[in-house]
Amino acid sequence: MIDASTLTRLRSIVGASNYFDGPEDKITYSYDGTPLLNQLPDAILRPQSPAEIAQVLALANQERFAVVPRGSGSGLSGGSVPTENSVVLLTNHWTRVLEIDERNLTAWVEPGVLTAAFQAQVEGKGLFYPPDPGSAAISTLAGNVAENAGGLRGLKYGVTKNYVLGMEVVLPSGDIVLLGGKNVKDVAGYNLKDFLIGSEGTLGVFTKLLLKLIPKPETSRTMLAFYPKLSDAAETVSDIIAAKISPAALEFLDNMTIRCVEEYAHLGLPTDLEALLLIEVDGHHAVVEEEAALIQQLCRKHRAREVKVAADAQEAMRLRSARKVAFSALARVRPTTILEDATVPRSEVAPMLERIQQISKKHGLTFGNFGHAGDGNLHPTCLTDERDTAEIHRAEQAFEEIFEEAVKMGGTITGEHGTGLSKRRFLEKLTPPPAVEMMRRIKESIDPNSVLNPGKIFSLKPRCEGPLPKSREVIEKFLSQGAFT
Amino acid sequence: MIDASTLTRLRSIVGASNYFDGPEDKITYSYDGTPLLNQLPDAILRPQSPAEIAQVLALANQERFAVVPRGSGSGLSGGSVPTENSVVLLTNHWTRVLEIDERNLTAWVEPGVLTAAFQAQVEGKGLFYPPDPGSAAISTLAGNVAENAGGLRGLKYGVTKNYVLGMEVVLPSGDIVLLGGKNVKDVAGYNLKDFLIGSEGTLGVFTKLLLKLIPKPETSRTMLAFYPKLSDAAETVSDIIAAKISPAALEFLDNMTIRCVEEYAHLGLPTDLEALLLIEVDGHHAVVEEEAALIQQLCRKHRAREVKVAADAQEAMRLRSARKVAFSALARVRPTTILEDATVPRSEVAPMLERIQQISKKHGLTFGNFGHAGDGNLHPTCLTDERDTAEIHRAEQAFEEIFEEAVKMGGTITGEHGTGLSKRRFLEKLTPPPAVEMMRRIKESIDPNSVLNPGKIFSLKPRCEGPLPKSREVIEKFLSQGAFT
């Protein structure tokens, strides 16, 4: 627990109206989008300037408490779950687009801007912000940058990091620094900017972001292809890449996911398919027409039962929603949904899906699988119930085997969501030890007192290495202590 | 000086036939492509495996000498110039392409592969490796990765870092680690891979590289536009970007450079122009035709006197050579050529060129300017004579003013070549101090004994902070000591 006098000083830094420590506040901010992880913060702060964040961090260094930055709290690996002796630092109230520079194709934004809102705003100017964090309509730009999240448009446009040109960041020391610049190539010194992206709030708090924009593609074509056999879908993906097409989206759903999506959204999907591919191409109209025709031909060659092509933007949105609602649709089936994101080289997608099925069957679990077929980023999703301790244990076993398999195939334990709390044990187990040691040393060199989001990504000695807190226990203990009495 | 018994141990690690310490060897490896910087190494090593590099680094940690990795030695900021008490570690004898994976669009290569040779090889398979380190036909892949060099194709394809998916690297500790993977999205832990790229051999020695390939563009169109007025060329560039075209190349030459190129290569360029633009578009034939037509229209709108369009690949090569030979052509004029690479936001290219002209005039110097108009990366090049101490001093003054101006305009002191030795004082002066401190701490945390290329990018205490060695003095002193007698 942070002592009362320190909490009083924190309250005076941000002001009484931006300081929260009631039991309902603590419970609200005790979790993010990750199941099974809770921890109560000692207070929640809504800073009004980077200078206030700097003061909070200076005090944290002095009094040795932890500061946990938080966007929309939509993360899926516990990156913004509080640690012991921590305050949560909100950033989602900073929602302004500060500048759209049409000459240099850049935009300065505040960290709490919603990705979807920003996309709409730049598209109004004939520009385009490609990263598309899928279904997460509430995800903030800073949250995506911190996680380095991808999205449906991953294959053609690459992930978020390629679209972050710079940032204003408060370092663990409390220094406020501007890194990067407007579309300028920059190789001066070490690449701190790219290093901070994806550091999950452990090395700095982003207070402004400079994003790269591109011209809006002239047109696009969206298709859904229905496959009785999964292997045929996989071969279609290989052939599309071999034909030197880079679709904007190349996504798949397995049978379980298709059935859940259909039950949820009534899109008219056949529920007997082994797989469905969502394919989208965009760009110059001549290229789009040519590529769309070739893709349909390849789908049929590989025995797709049907290929639906959207006639207009509205139908495209409808087809795309088959993929966008996948997570929500699966989440309805059972009380607890564990969505993961193992990634394998594209050539290993079909073998990996087969292995996931075997592992799931072996442990008597229900899995839905969907994800980015084009770049090998799979989202194996376990439908379970956190009240069933035995089943949760089997699910943890299954994911461990899935991650081991992914790494064995040349893949990784996370392609988009980050390591956070929930995957640090896999990182420590499956990453070469000298690389983990290097990460730990860098963290210690920049944040010697472990004040900024400590214990995320990897454990830190001597603090932050105990077992992870379990969801219900934390809340129940808190309530049993008479929090609301 | 490294003591004799340590040198004997180094010789036994790499074998007598891969160990060099004669005076002609030391002089040969005392410099790279950067003028005005020399330092003699104590020995030169040609390791035969990553394990040998690990042994060399282990010994360096024990005996506290420095290890300076070197590719082709074509660097332009002194990144591979030896430091005091150092051995040079060669990597340019490792020249194999180990694997081209057409399914995953990747290639594993050794660090000494020449970029041009590799490009030719992948193009033979219908694939494409976009980074194009300009005129540096002898530049090795590892050299470019270490510097994170750009090239003529910078605007459309981005710089080298976007095409490096992974690496085998020997860390300063001697640990050999594999980072990254085959086209897999990876956000597990800190992004060490991208951090090592561009670290100029200070954090690791690359022994293998995994590169990303893309489908070869269907066709391309190369154009040269001649401008009596520089400002018209700048406005053309703005309009091309505003028209939402991303050319593969968008390069410019100023009058001094045009005159030198014409004298050198006899391409038939008019020598009374203020500027020339080289513009190249590539991709689908329909897009290329449309974009090339629009570009020609924009050139004429902004009073280009003539626009030459290449009729075939051979003529394209000829037009492109106007830019490719720029450095060589300027280098003939006077004994010493100082080529720099200040970068500014694209909108500031014309004002920046004007400032360079003013600064050059003020100091009574001769400058040629060329570079990447599309992404603001300029190569102001001072034609001087290192024997004229007063002129060299004025040149140093001029560059300092140029870098200050670039940073003031939102740019940077290096867009491609890296900081190395020659620009560390500008880095330390013009980068926010907390950022430099962060770089230094990271270096110290990973290389606590400062064994790997110390003193490059920033000075390290207590070693590597003296004045830079000057070219002739070092050699002359060496020879006066009777090195060859």
PDB file of N, CA and C in Angstrom, chain A residues 131-206:
ATOM      1  N   PRO A 131      -3.379   1.496 -40.133  1.00  0.00           N
ATOM      2  CA  PRO A 131      -3.548   0.497 -39.072  1.00  0.00           C
ATOM      3  C   PRO A 131      -5.017   0.423 -38.647  1.00  0.00           C
ATOM      4  N   ASP A 132      -5.518  -0.768 -38.503  1.00  0.00           N
ATOM      5  CA  ASP A 132      -6.948  -0.993 -38.338  1.00  0.00           C
ATOM      6  C   ASP A 132      -7.154  -1.987 -37.223  1.00  0.00           C
ATOM      7  N   PRO A 133      -7.066  -1.537 -35.967  1.00  0.00           N
ATOM      8  CA  PRO A 133      -7.175  -2.518 -34.889  1.00  0.00           C
ATOM      9  C   PRO A 133      -8.570  -3.117 -34.782  1.00  0.00           C
ATOM     10  N   GLY A 134      -8.873  -3.839 -35.815  1.00  0.00           N
ATOM     11  CA  GLY A 134     -10.004  -4.724 -35.954  1.00  0.00           C
ATOM     12  C   GLY A 134     -11.275  -4.314 -35.264  1.00  0.00           C
ATOM     13  N   SER A 135     -11.729  -5.152 -34.377  1.00  0.00           N
ATOM     14  CA  SER A 135     -13.030  -4.959 -33.766  1.00  0.00           C
ATOM     15  C   SER A 135     -12.963  -3.969 -32.611  1.00  0.00           C
ATOM     16  N   ALA A 136     -11.765  -3.580 -32.237  1.00  0.00           N
ATOM     17  CA  ALA A 136     -11.606  -2.777 -31.027  1.00  0.00           C
ATOM     18  C   ALA A 136     -11.948  -1.321 -31.297  1.00  0.00           C
ATOM     19  N   ALA A 137     -13.239  -1.066 -31.467  1.00  0.00           N
ATOM     20  CA  ALA A 137     -13.680   0.294 -31.776  1.00  0.00           C
ATOM     21  C   ALA A 137     -13.278   1.260 -30.677  1.00  0.00           C
ATOM     22  N   ILE A 138     -13.115   0.745 -29.472  1.00  0.00           N
ATOM     23  CA  ILE A 138     -12.773   1.635 -28.370  1.00  0.00           C
ATOM     24  C   ILE A 138     -11.274   1.737 -28.142  1.00  0.00           C
ATOM     25  N   SER A 139     -10.474   1.121 -29.011  1.00  0.00           N
ATOM     26  CA  SER A 139      -9.042   1.167 -28.739  1.00  0.00           C
ATOM     27  C   SER A 139      -8.494   2.542 -29.070  1.00  0.00           C
ATOM     28  N   THR A 140      -7.619   3.029 -28.218  1.00  0.00           N
ATOM     29  CA  THR A 140      -7.031   4.342 -28.444  1.00  0.00           C
ATOM     30  C   THR A 140      -5.742   4.187 -29.237  1.00  0.00           C
ATOM     31  N   LEU A 141      -5.343   5.272 -29.892  1.00  0.00           N
ATOM     32  CA  LEU A 141      -4.108   5.242 -30.660  1.00  0.00           C
ATOM     33  C   LEU A 141      -2.917   4.913 -29.783  1.00  0.00           C
ATOM     34  N   ALA A 142      -2.840   5.547 -28.615  1.00  0.00           N
ATOM     35  CA  ALA A 142      -1.681   5.286 -27.756  1.00  0.00           C
ATOM     36  C   ALA A 142      -1.670   3.842 -27.301  1.00  0.00           C
ATOM     37  N   GLY A 143      -2.844   3.297 -27.023  1.00  0.00           N
ATOM     38  CA  GLY A 143      -2.919   1.895 -26.627  1.00  0.00           C
ATOM     39  C   GLY A 143      -2.354   1.006 -27.725  1.00  0.00           C
ATOM     40  N   ASN A 144      -2.731   1.291 -28.970  1.00  0.00           N
ATOM     41  CA  ASN A 144      -2.217   0.487 -30.074  1.00  0.00           C
ATOM     42  C   ASN A 144      -0.724   0.655 -30.248  1.00  0.00           C
ATOM     43  N   VAL A 145      -0.275   1.869 -30.076  1.00  0.00           N
ATOM     44  CA  VAL A 145       1.153   2.118 -30.243  1.00  0.00           C
ATOM     45  C   VAL A 145       1.940   1.428 -29.125  1.00  0.00           C
ATOM     46  N   ALA A 146       1.417   1.522 -27.915  1.00  0.00           N
ATOM     47  CA  ALA A 146       2.105   0.882 -26.791  1.00  0.00           C
ATOM     48  C   ALA A 146       2.200  -0.622 -27.018  1.00  0.00           C
ATOM     49  N   GLU A 147       1.098  -1.207 -27.529  1.00  0.00           N
ATOM     50  CA  GLU A 147       1.111  -2.644 -27.793  1.00  0.00           C
ATOM     51  C   GLU A 147       1.735  -2.969 -29.140  1.00  0.00           C
ATOM     52  N   ASN A 148       1.808  -1.962 -30.012  1.00  0.00           N
ATOM     53  CA  ASN A 148       2.182  -2.172 -31.398  1.00  0.00           C
ATOM     54  C   ASN A 148       1.194  -3.098 -32.082  1.00  0.00           C
ATOM     55  N   ALA A 149      -0.082  -2.854 -31.881  1.00  0.00           N
ATOM     56  CA  ALA A 149      -1.122  -3.733 -32.409  1.00  0.00           C
ATOM     57  C   ALA A 149      -1.218  -3.672 -33.931  1.00  0.00           C
ATOM     58  N   GLY A 150      -1.620  -4.758 -34.506  1.00  0.00           N
ATOM     59  CA  GLY A 150      -1.888  -4.822 -35.944  1.00  0.00           C
ATOM     60  C   GLY A 150      -3.375  -4.682 -36.161  1.00  0.00           C
ATOM     61  N   GLY A 151      -3.871  -5.265 -37.228  1.00  0.00           N
ATOM     62  CA  GLY A 151      -5.295  -5.194 -37.500  1.00  0.00           C
ATOM     63  C   GLY A 151      -5.588  -5.867 -38.814  1.00  0.00           C
ATOM     64  N   LEU A 152      -6.827  -5.737 -39.274  1.00  0.00           N
ATOM     65  CA  LEU A 152      -7.218  -6.430 -40.501  1.00  0.00           C
ATOM     66  C   LEU A 152      -6.330  -6.039 -41.667  1.00  0.00           C
ATOM     67  N   ARG A 153      -5.844  -4.818 -41.667  1.00  0.00           N
ATOM     68  CA  ARG A 153      -5.066  -4.366 -42.827  1.00  0.00           C
ATOM     69  C   ARG A 153      -3.580  -4.675 -42.697  1.00  0.00           C
ATOM     70  N   GLY A 154      -3.258  -5.597 -41.819  1.00  0.00           N
ATOM     71  CA  GLY A 154      -1.859  -5.878 -41.524  1.00  0.00           C
ATOM     72  C   GLY A 154      -0.991  -6.256 -42.701  1.00  0.00           C
ATOM     73  N   LEU A 155      -1.519  -7.090 -43.592  1.00  0.00           N
ATOM     74  CA  LEU A 155      -0.664  -7.678 -44.624  1.00  0.00           C
ATOM     75  C   LEU A 155      -0.082  -6.637 -45.568  1.00  0.00           C
ATOM     76  N   LYS A 156      -0.940  -5.794 -46.081  1.00  0.00           N
ATOM     77  CA  LYS A 156      -0.467  -4.817 -47.050  1.00  0.00           C
ATOM     78  C   LYS A 156       0.211  -3.625 -46.375  1.00  0.00           C
ATOM     79  N   TYR A 157      -0.342  -3.209 -45.264  1.00  0.00           N
ATOM     80  CA  TYR A 157       0.109  -1.948 -44.687  1.00  0.00           C
ATOM     81  C   TYR A 157       1.069  -2.094 -43.523  1.00  0.00           C
ATOM     82  N   GLY A 158       1.256  -3.322 -43.051  1.00  0.00           N
ATOM     83  CA  GLY A 158       2.157  -3.473 -41.913  1.00  0.00           C
ATOM     84  C   GLY A 158       1.478  -2.997 -40.642  1.00  0.00           C
ATOM     85  N   VAL A 159       2.142  -3.194 -39.544  1.00  0.00           N
ATOM     86  CA  VAL A 159       1.520  -2.905 -38.256  1.00  0.00           C
ATOM     87  C   VAL A 159       1.745  -1.461 -37.848  1.00  0.00           C
ATOM     88  N   THR A 160       1.174  -1.113 -36.725  1.00  0.00           N
ATOM     89  CA  THR A 160       1.164   0.263 -36.242  1.00  0.00           C
ATOM     90  C   THR A 160       2.535   0.928 -36.269  1.00  0.00           C
ATOM     91  N   LYS A 161       3.568   0.189 -35.889  1.00  0.00           N
ATOM     92  CA  LYS A 161       4.876   0.845 -35.725  1.00  0.00           C
ATOM     93  C   LYS A 161       5.342   1.574 -36.986  1.00  0.00           C
ATOM     94  N   ASN A 162       4.945   1.065 -38.149  1.00  0.00           N
ATOM     95  CA  ASN A 162       5.374   1.727 -39.374  1.00  0.00           C
ATOM     96  C   ASN A 162       4.693   3.068 -39.592  1.00  0.00           C
ATOM     97  N   TYR A 163       3.682   3.368 -38.798  1.00  0.00           N
ATOM     98  CA  TYR A 163       2.939   4.610 -38.983  1.00  0.00           C
ATOM     99  C   TYR A 163       3.128   5.597 -37.841  1.00  0.00           C
ATOM    100  N   VAL A 164       4.072   5.313 -36.966  1.00  0.00           N
ATOM    101  CA  VAL A 164       4.373   6.254 -35.886  1.00  0.00           C
ATOM    102  C   VAL A 164       5.696   6.932 -36.198  1.00  0.00           C
ATOM    103  N   LEU A 165       5.642   8.219 -36.471  1.00  0.00           N
ATOM    104  CA  LEU A 165       6.838   8.959 -36.865  1.00  0.00           C
ATOM    105  C   LEU A 165       7.526   9.615 -35.677  1.00  0.00           C
ATOM    106  N   GLY A 166       6.782   9.811 -34.618  1.00  0.00           N
ATOM    107  CA  GLY A 166       7.392  10.496 -33.493  1.00  0.00           C
ATOM    108  C   GLY A 166       6.449  10.564 -32.314  1.00  0.00           C
ATOM    109  N   MET A 167       6.942  11.109 -31.235  1.00  0.00           N
ATOM    110  CA  MET A 167       6.125  11.165 -30.027  1.00  0.00           C
ATOM    111  C   MET A 167       6.699  12.154 -29.032  1.00  0.00           C
ATOM    112  N   GLU A 168       5.797  12.658 -28.195  1.00  0.00           N
ATOM    113  CA  GLU A 168       6.220  13.334 -26.976  1.00  0.00           C
ATOM    114  C   GLU A 168       6.028  12.299 -25.877  1.00  0.00           C
ATOM    115  N   VAL A 169       7.078  12.091 -25.088  1.00  0.00           N
ATOM    116  CA  VAL A 169       7.018  10.998 -24.129  1.00  0.00           C
ATOM    117  C   VAL A 169       7.610  11.441 -22.799  1.00  0.00           C
ATOM    118  N   VAL A 170       6.980  11.016 -21.710  1.00  0.00           N
ATOM    119  CA  VAL A 170       7.545  11.273 -20.377  1.00  0.00           C
ATOM    120  C   VAL A 170       8.299  10.010 -19.969  1.00  0.00           C
ATOM    121  N   LEU A 171       9.603  10.155 -19.757  1.00  0.00           N
ATOM    122  CA  LEU A 171      10.453   9.022 -19.402  1.00  0.00           C
ATOM    123  C   LEU A 171      10.293   8.699 -17.908  1.00  0.00           C
ATOM    124  N   PRO A 172      10.708   7.495 -17.503  1.00  0.00           N
ATOM    125  CA  PRO A 172      10.601   7.133 -16.082  1.00  0.00           C
ATOM    126  C   PRO A 172      11.281   8.144 -15.156  1.00  0.00           C
ATOM    127  N   SER A 173      12.303   8.813 -15.665  1.00  0.00           N
ATOM    128  CA  SER A 173      13.011   9.831 -14.874  1.00  0.00           C
ATOM    129  C   SER A 173      12.169  11.082 -14.670  1.00  0.00           C
ATOM    130  N   GLY A 174      11.091  11.218 -15.444  1.00  0.00           N
ATOM    131  CA  GLY A 174      10.293  12.436 -15.386  1.00  0.00           C
ATOM    132  C   GLY A 174      10.659  13.420 -16.491  1.00  0.00           C
ATOM    133  N   ASP A 175      11.710  13.120 -17.259  1.00  0.00           N
ATOM    134  CA  ASP A 175      12.066  13.996 -18.379  1.00  0.00           C
ATOM    135  C   ASP A 175      11.021  13.883 -19.491  1.00  0.00           C
ATOM    136  N   ILE A 176      10.685  15.031 -20.070  1.00  0.00           N
ATOM    137  CA  ILE A 176       9.747  15.044 -21.193  1.00  0.00           C
ATOM    138  C   ILE A 176      10.552  15.236 -22.470  1.00  0.00           C
ATOM    139  N   VAL A 177      10.448  14.301 -23.403  1.00  0.00           N
ATOM    140  CA  VAL A 177      11.298  14.324 -24.586  1.00  0.00           C
ATOM    141  C   VAL A 177      10.453  14.183 -25.844  1.00  0.00           C
ATOM    142  N   LEU A 178      10.900  14.866 -26.894  1.00  0.00           N
ATOM    143  CA  LEU A 178      10.278  14.752 -28.199  1.00  0.00           C
ATOM    144  C   LEU A 178      11.175  13.860 -29.060  1.00  0.00           C
ATOM    145  N   LEU A 179      10.641  12.772 -29.602  1.00  0.00           N
ATOM    146  CA  LEU A 179      11.437  11.878 -30.442  1.00  0.00           C
ATOM    147  C   LEU A 179      10.822  11.808 -31.840  1.00  0.00           C
ATOM    148  N   GLY A 180      11.690  11.659 -32.856  1.00  0.00           N
ATOM    149  CA  GLY A 180      11.202  11.515 -34.224  1.00  0.00           C
ATOM    150  C   GLY A 180      10.815  12.845 -34.832  1.00  0.00           C
ATOM    151  N   GLY A 181      10.219  12.802 -36.013  1.00  0.00           N
ATOM    152  CA  GLY A 181       9.854  14.039 -36.699  1.00  0.00           C
ATOM    153  C   GLY A 181       9.006  13.771 -37.924  1.00  0.00           C
ATOM    154  N   LYS A 182       8.601  14.861 -38.570  1.00  0.00           N
ATOM    155  CA  LYS A 182       7.652  14.791 -39.679  1.00  0.00           C
ATOM    156  C   LYS A 182       8.178  14.092 -40.921  1.00  0.00           C
ATOM    157  N   ASN A 183       7.904  12.819 -41.032  1.00  0.00           N
ATOM    158  CA  ASN A 183       8.264  12.106 -42.252  1.00  0.00           C
ATOM    159  C   ASN A 183       9.716  12.295 -42.630  1.00  0.00           C
ATOM    160  N   VAL A 184      10.590  12.526 -41.638  1.00  0.00           N
ATOM    161  CA  VAL A 184      11.994  12.636 -41.999  1.00  0.00           C
ATOM    162  C   VAL A 184      12.690  11.317 -41.701  1.00  0.00           C
ATOM    163  N   LYS A 185      13.504  10.897 -42.644  1.00  0.00           N
ATOM    164  CA  LYS A 185      14.370   9.760 -42.378  1.00  0.00           C
ATOM    165  C   LYS A 185      15.319  10.191 -41.272  1.00  0.00           C
ATOM    166  N   ASP A 186      15.491   9.368 -40.283  1.00  0.00           N
ATOM    167  CA  ASP A 186      16.309   9.770 -39.144  1.00  0.00           C
ATOM    168  C   ASP A 186      17.088   8.559 -38.644  1.00  0.00           C
ATOM    169  N   VAL A 187      18.402   8.608 -38.749  1.00  0.00           N
ATOM    170  CA  VAL A 187      19.220   7.530 -38.192  1.00  0.00           C
ATOM    171  C   VAL A 187      20.242   8.102 -37.220  1.00  0.00           C
ATOM    172  N   ALA A 188      19.894   9.249 -36.617  1.00  0.00           N
ATOM    173  CA  ALA A 188      20.808   9.884 -35.663  1.00  0.00           C
ATOM    174  C   ALA A 188      20.715   9.165 -34.326  1.00  0.00           C
ATOM    175  N   GLY A 189      21.782   8.489 -33.958  1.00  0.00           N
ATOM    176  CA  GLY A 189      21.799   7.804 -32.662  1.00  0.00           C
ATOM    177  C   GLY A 189      20.942   6.556 -32.667  1.00  0.00           C
ATOM    178  N   TYR A 190      20.785   5.969 -31.486  1.00  0.00           N
ATOM    179  CA  TYR A 190      19.950   4.779 -31.382  1.00  0.00           C
ATOM    180  C   TYR A 190      18.502   5.140 -31.674  1.00  0.00           C
ATOM    181  N   ASN A 191      17.768   4.154 -32.191  1.00  0.00           N
ATOM    182  CA  ASN A 191      16.379   4.357 -32.583  1.00  0.00           C
ATOM    183  C   ASN A 191      15.453   4.220 -31.362  1.00  0.00           C
ATOM    184  N   LEU A 192      15.464   5.261 -30.533  1.00  0.00           N
ATOM    185  CA  LEU A 192      14.650   5.206 -29.308  1.00  0.00           C
ATOM    186  C   LEU A 192      13.159   5.192 -29.624  1.00  0.00           C
ATOM    187  N   LYS A 193      12.772   5.926 -30.649  1.00  0.00           N
ATOM    188  CA  LYS A 193      11.357   6.009 -31.005  1.00  0.00           C
ATOM    189  C   LYS A 193      10.773   4.613 -31.227  1.00  0.00           C
ATOM    190  N   ASP A 194      11.381   3.849 -32.137  1.00  0.00           N
ATOM    191  CA  ASP A 194      10.835   2.525 -32.427  1.00  0.00           C
ATOM    192  C   ASP A 194      10.967   1.587 -31.225  1.00  0.00           C
ATOM    193  N   PHE A 195      11.942   1.859 -30.383  1.00  0.00           N
ATOM    194  CA  PHE A 195      12.111   0.996 -29.215  1.00  0.00           C
ATOM    195  C   PHE A 195      10.993   1.224 -28.202  1.00  0.00           C
ATOM    196  N   LEU A 196      10.560   2.471 -28.090  1.00  0.00           N
ATOM    197  CA  LEU A 196       9.486   2.781 -27.136  1.00  0.00           C
ATOM    198  C   LEU A 196       8.136   2.255 -27.626  1.00  0.00           C
ATOM    199  N   ILE A 197       7.960   2.231 -28.975  1.00  0.00           N
ATOM    200  CA  ILE A 197       6.727   1.653 -29.514  1.00  0.00           C
ATOM    201  C   ILE A 197       6.717   0.173 -29.141  1.00  0.00           C
ATOM    202  N   GLY A 198       5.630  -0.296 -28.632  1.00  0.00           N
ATOM    203  CA  GLY A 198       5.545  -1.709 -28.268  1.00  0.00           C
ATOM    204  C   GLY A 198       6.218  -2.023 -26.946  1.00  0.00           C
ATOM    205  N   SER A 199       6.656  -1.004 -26.210  1.00  0.00           N
ATOM    206  CA  SER A 199       7.286  -1.285 -24.916  1.00  0.00           C
ATOM    207  C   SER A 199       6.241  -1.353 -23.809  1.00  0.00           C
ATOM    208  N   GLU A 200       4.973  -1.276 -24.179  1.00  0.00           N
ATOM    209  CA  GLU A 200       3.856  -1.558 -23.279  1.00  0.00           C
ATOM    210  C   GLU A 200       3.868  -0.695 -22.011  1.00  0.00           C
ATOM    211  N   GLY A 201       4.221   0.554 -22.214  1.00  0.00           N
ATOM    212  CA  GLY A 201       4.149   1.480 -21.084  1.00  0.00           C
ATOM    213  C   GLY A 201       5.189   1.238 -20.012  1.00  0.00           C
ATOM    214  N   THR A 202       6.253   0.501 -20.338  1.00  0.00           N
ATOM    215  CA  THR A 202       7.267   0.226 -19.315  1.00  0.00           C
ATOM    216  C   THR A 202       8.446   1.191 -19.399  1.00  0.00           C
ATOM    217  N   LEU A 203       8.550   1.932 -20.517  1.00  0.00           N
ATOM    218  CA  LEU A 203       9.718   2.810 -20.687  1.00  0.00           C
ATOM    219  C   LEU A 203       9.346   4.276 -20.833  1.00  0.00           C
ATOM    220  N   GLY A 204       8.054   4.560 -20.976  1.00  0.00           N
ATOM    221  CA  GLY A 204       7.649   5.949 -21.123  1.00  0.00           C
ATOM    222  C   GLY A 204       6.139   6.046 -21.261  1.00  0.00           C
ATOM    223  N   VAL A 205       5.626   7.245 -20.984  1.00  0.00           N
ATOM    224  CA  VAL A 205       4.187   7.508 -21.148  1.00  0.00           C
ATOM    225  C   VAL A 205       4.036   8.449 -22.334  1.00  0.00           C
ATOM    226  N   PHE A 206       3.326   7.999 -23.373  1.00  0.00           N
ATOM    227  CA  PHE A 206       3.146   8.844 -24.558  1.00  0.00           C
ATOM    228  C   PHE A 206       2.109   9.921 -24.274  1.00  0.00           C
TER     229      PHE A 206
END
